[in-house]
Short mmCIF file of C-alpha atoms and ligand atoms in Angstrom, two decimals:
data_model
loop_
_atom_site.label_atom_id
_atom_site.label_comp_id
_atom_site.label_asym_id
_atom_site.label_seq_id
_atom_site.Cartn_x
_atom_site.Cartn_y
_atom_site.Cartn_z
CA UNK A 1 15.40 -3.49 -13.85
CA UNK A 2 12.20 -1.84 -12.69
CA UNK A 3 12.23 0.64 -9.81
CA UNK A 4 9.50 -0.03 -7.25
CA UNK A 5 8.42 2.27 -4.42
CA UNK A 6 6.77 0.66 -1.37
CA UNK A 7 5.28 3.45 0.75
CA UNK A 8 3.25 2.80 3.88
CA UNK A 9 1.80 4.13 7.13
CA UNK A 10 1.59 1.84 10.15
CA UNK A 11 0.61 2.69 13.73
CA UNK A 12 1.24 -0.66 15.43
CA UNK A 13 3.41 -2.50 12.92
CA UNK A 14 0.91 -4.72 11.08
CA UNK A 15 1.02 -2.84 7.79
CA UNK A 16 4.76 -2.38 8.21
CA UNK A 17 5.20 -6.17 8.36
CA UNK A 18 3.14 -6.42 5.17
CA UNK A 19 5.25 -3.70 3.52
CA UNK A 20 8.42 -5.67 4.29
CA UNK A 21 6.92 -8.74 2.60
CA UNK A 22 5.73 -6.75 -0.44
CA UNK A 23 9.25 -5.30 -0.77
CA UNK A 24 10.81 -8.79 -0.44
CA UNK A 25 8.52 -10.11 -3.18
CA UNK A 26 9.38 -7.27 -5.53
CA UNK A 27 13.12 -7.73 -4.87
CA UNK A 28 12.87 -11.49 -5.51
CA UNK A 29 11.29 -10.66 -8.87
CA UNK A 30 14.33 -8.55 -9.74
CA UNK A 31 13.15 -5.03 -8.95
CA UNK A 32 15.16 -2.30 -7.30
CA UNK A 33 13.01 -1.45 -4.28
CA UNK A 34 12.73 1.58 -2.01
CA UNK A 35 10.71 0.80 1.14
CA UNK A 36 9.73 3.99 2.95
CA UNK A 37 7.47 5.28 5.73
CA UNK A 38 5.01 7.82 4.32
CA UNK A 39 6.28 10.51 6.73
CA UNK A 40 9.75 10.27 5.15
CA UNK A 41 8.75 10.96 1.56
CA UNK A 42 6.69 13.25 -0.67
CA UNK A 43 4.26 12.20 -3.38
CA UNK A 44 6.30 14.10 -5.99
CA UNK A 45 9.03 11.43 -5.59
CA UNK A 46 6.69 8.91 -7.26
CA UNK A 47 7.93 10.30 -10.59
CA UNK A 48 11.26 8.48 -9.98
CA UNK A 49 9.60 5.02 -9.97
CA UNK A 50 8.11 2.61 -12.51
CA UNK A 51 5.58 1.15 -10.05
CA UNK A 52 4.19 1.87 -6.59
CA UNK A 53 2.85 -0.24 -3.69
CA UNK A 54 0.72 1.77 -1.25
CA UNK A 55 0.15 0.39 2.26
CA UNK A 56 -2.28 1.73 4.88
CA UNK A 57 -4.55 0.17 7.53
CA UNK A 58 -8.25 0.95 8.01
CA UNK A 59 -8.48 3.93 10.34
CA UNK A 60 -11.11 6.44 11.49
CA UNK A 61 -14.35 4.89 10.30
CA UNK A 62 -13.27 2.79 7.30
CA UNK A 63 -10.93 5.41 5.87
CA UNK A 64 -7.21 5.80 5.22
CA UNK A 65 -5.11 7.18 8.08
CA UNK A 66 -5.99 10.87 8.01
CA UNK A 67 -2.98 12.83 9.30
CA UNK A 68 -0.24 11.46 7.03
CA UNK A 69 -1.40 8.87 4.53
CA UNK A 70 -4.62 10.50 3.28
CA UNK A 71 -2.90 13.80 2.33
CA UNK A 72 -0.05 11.85 0.72
CA UNK A 73 -2.43 9.66 -1.27
CA UNK A 74 -4.55 12.68 -2.30
CA UNK A 75 -1.39 14.18 -3.84
CA UNK A 76 -0.38 10.82 -5.34
CA UNK A 77 -3.71 10.48 -7.17
CA UNK A 78 -2.59 13.12 -9.67
CA UNK A 79 0.75 11.37 -10.29
CA UNK A 80 0.00 7.67 -10.88
CA UNK A 81 -1.91 7.66 -14.17
CA UNK A 82 -0.59 4.78 -16.29
CA UNK A 83 1.63 3.39 -13.51
CA UNK A 84 1.29 -0.14 -12.16
CA UNK A 85 0.03 0.10 -8.57
CA UNK A 86 -0.87 -2.31 -5.74
CA UNK A 87 -2.70 -1.58 -2.48
CA UNK A 88 -2.29 -3.40 0.83
CA UNK A 89 -3.03 -2.97 4.51
CA UNK A 90 -4.47 -4.31 7.72
CA UNK A 91 -7.91 -3.96 9.31
CA UNK A 92 -9.33 -4.78 12.73
CA UNK A 93 -13.10 -5.27 12.60
CA UNK A 94 -14.49 -3.91 9.33
CA UNK A 95 -13.63 -6.90 7.10
CA UNK A 96 -11.51 -4.61 4.93
CA UNK A 97 -14.44 -2.47 3.70
CA UNK A 98 -12.16 0.57 3.43
CA UNK A 99 -10.41 -1.11 0.52
CA UNK A 100 -13.41 -0.73 -1.82
CA UNK A 101 -13.30 3.06 -1.73
CA UNK A 102 -9.49 3.01 -1.98
CA UNK A 103 -9.62 0.76 -5.05
CA UNK A 104 -12.25 2.98 -6.71
CA UNK A 105 -10.15 6.08 -6.07
CA UNK A 106 -7.08 4.35 -7.51
CA UNK A 107 -8.88 3.14 -10.63
CA UNK A 108 -10.29 6.65 -11.19
CA UNK A 109 -6.73 8.02 -11.50
CA UNK A 110 -5.99 5.92 -14.59
CA UNK A 111 -3.37 3.88 -12.71
CA UNK A 112 -3.03 0.20 -13.61
CA UNK A 113 -4.31 -1.53 -10.45
CA UNK A 114 -2.32 -4.78 -10.52
CA UNK A 115 -3.69 -6.14 -7.25
CA UNK A 116 -4.82 -5.42 -3.71
CA UNK A 117 -4.59 -7.42 -0.49
CA UNK A 118 -5.78 -6.63 3.03
CA UNK A 119 -5.75 -8.84 6.10
CA UNK A 120 -6.99 -8.75 9.70
CA UNK A 121 -4.52 -7.50 12.33
CA UNK A 122 -0.96 -8.89 12.05
CA UNK A 123 -0.26 -10.84 8.85
CA UNK A 124 0.03 -14.60 9.43
CA UNK A 125 2.33 -16.77 7.29
CA UNK A 126 -0.29 -17.10 4.56
CA UNK A 127 -0.82 -13.32 4.44
CA UNK A 128 2.94 -12.74 4.29
CA UNK A 129 3.08 -15.05 1.26
CA UNK A 130 0.21 -13.11 -0.37
CA UNK A 131 2.12 -9.88 0.20
CA UNK A 132 5.24 -11.35 -1.40
CA UNK A 133 3.19 -12.43 -4.43
CA UNK A 134 1.68 -8.94 -4.64
CA UNK A 135 5.17 -7.41 -4.68
CA UNK A 136 6.34 -9.84 -7.36
CA UNK A 137 3.26 -9.09 -9.52
CA UNK A 138 4.00 -5.39 -9.25
CA UNK A 139 7.64 -5.85 -10.22
CA UNK A 140 6.59 -7.91 -13.25
CA UNK A 141 3.75 -5.59 -14.36
C1 FMN B 1 -7.99 5.07 15.56
C2 FMN B 1 -8.20 3.72 14.93
C3 FMN B 1 -9.23 3.58 14.02
C4 FMN B 1 -9.47 2.32 13.42
N1 FMN B 1 -10.52 2.20 12.53
C5 FMN B 1 -10.75 0.99 11.97
C6 FMN B 1 -11.84 0.81 11.05
O1 FMN B 1 -12.57 1.75 10.72
N2 FMN B 1 -12.04 -0.43 10.55
C7 FMN B 1 -11.27 -1.50 10.87
O2 FMN B 1 -11.49 -2.59 10.38
N3 FMN B 1 -10.21 -1.36 11.73
C8 FMN B 1 -9.94 -0.16 12.28
N4 FMN B 1 -8.89 0.00 13.14
C9 FMN B 1 -8.03 -1.16 13.42
C10 FMN B 1 -6.75 -1.13 12.58
O3 FMN B 1 -7.04 -1.05 11.20
C11 FMN B 1 -5.95 -2.40 12.86
O4 FMN B 1 -5.60 -2.45 14.23
C12 FMN B 1 -4.72 -2.53 12.00
O5 FMN B 1 -4.17 -3.83 12.18
C13 FMN B 1 -3.67 -1.48 12.36
O6 FMN B 1 -2.60 -1.61 11.45
P1 FMN B 1 -1.16 -1.04 11.79
O7 FMN B 1 -0.55 -1.97 12.84
O8 FMN B 1 -0.41 -1.09 10.51
O9 FMN B 1 -1.36 0.34 12.33
C14 FMN B 1 -8.64 1.22 13.73
C15 FMN B 1 -7.60 1.38 14.66
C16 FMN B 1 -7.37 2.61 15.25
C17 FMN B 1 -6.23 2.76 16.22
#
């Protein structure tokens, strides 16, 4: 059984709802899943997992949330080479542009980017399904 970490930051709950769906998808695919708020973990704990789902909304001006998630992800970049990874999150008005930089950063680490999905505001039923599929793909990677 693969061990999957789903780690996220969410200010108003949209990315948290996506994280729940990603975790559900990974569990349905047979993974052991730890779903955790970024403020309750440290990047060094990534070593305990086979695969990681990172969730963060667009904040600032098309960047990752700067107080908690950005420092966490900056540390994580040195620890995910070779690991299957997915990215997800919510945006409000920028059409998800922040994801392009995030994907490039992730690919530059040598991680295996299995997939990425971002949606506007709260995830609707279709977006929840996409998140579940993302979690399942990660568990099967
Ligand atoms: C301080 C702040 C900065 C934001 N910056 C952006 C942005 O640059 N681009 C964008 O598309 N949305 C931006 N948003 C909107 C959020 O990405 C959007 O509301 C998202 O759904 C929040 O997700 P959450 O509920 O997981 O916190 C910003 C929101 C806040 C509060």
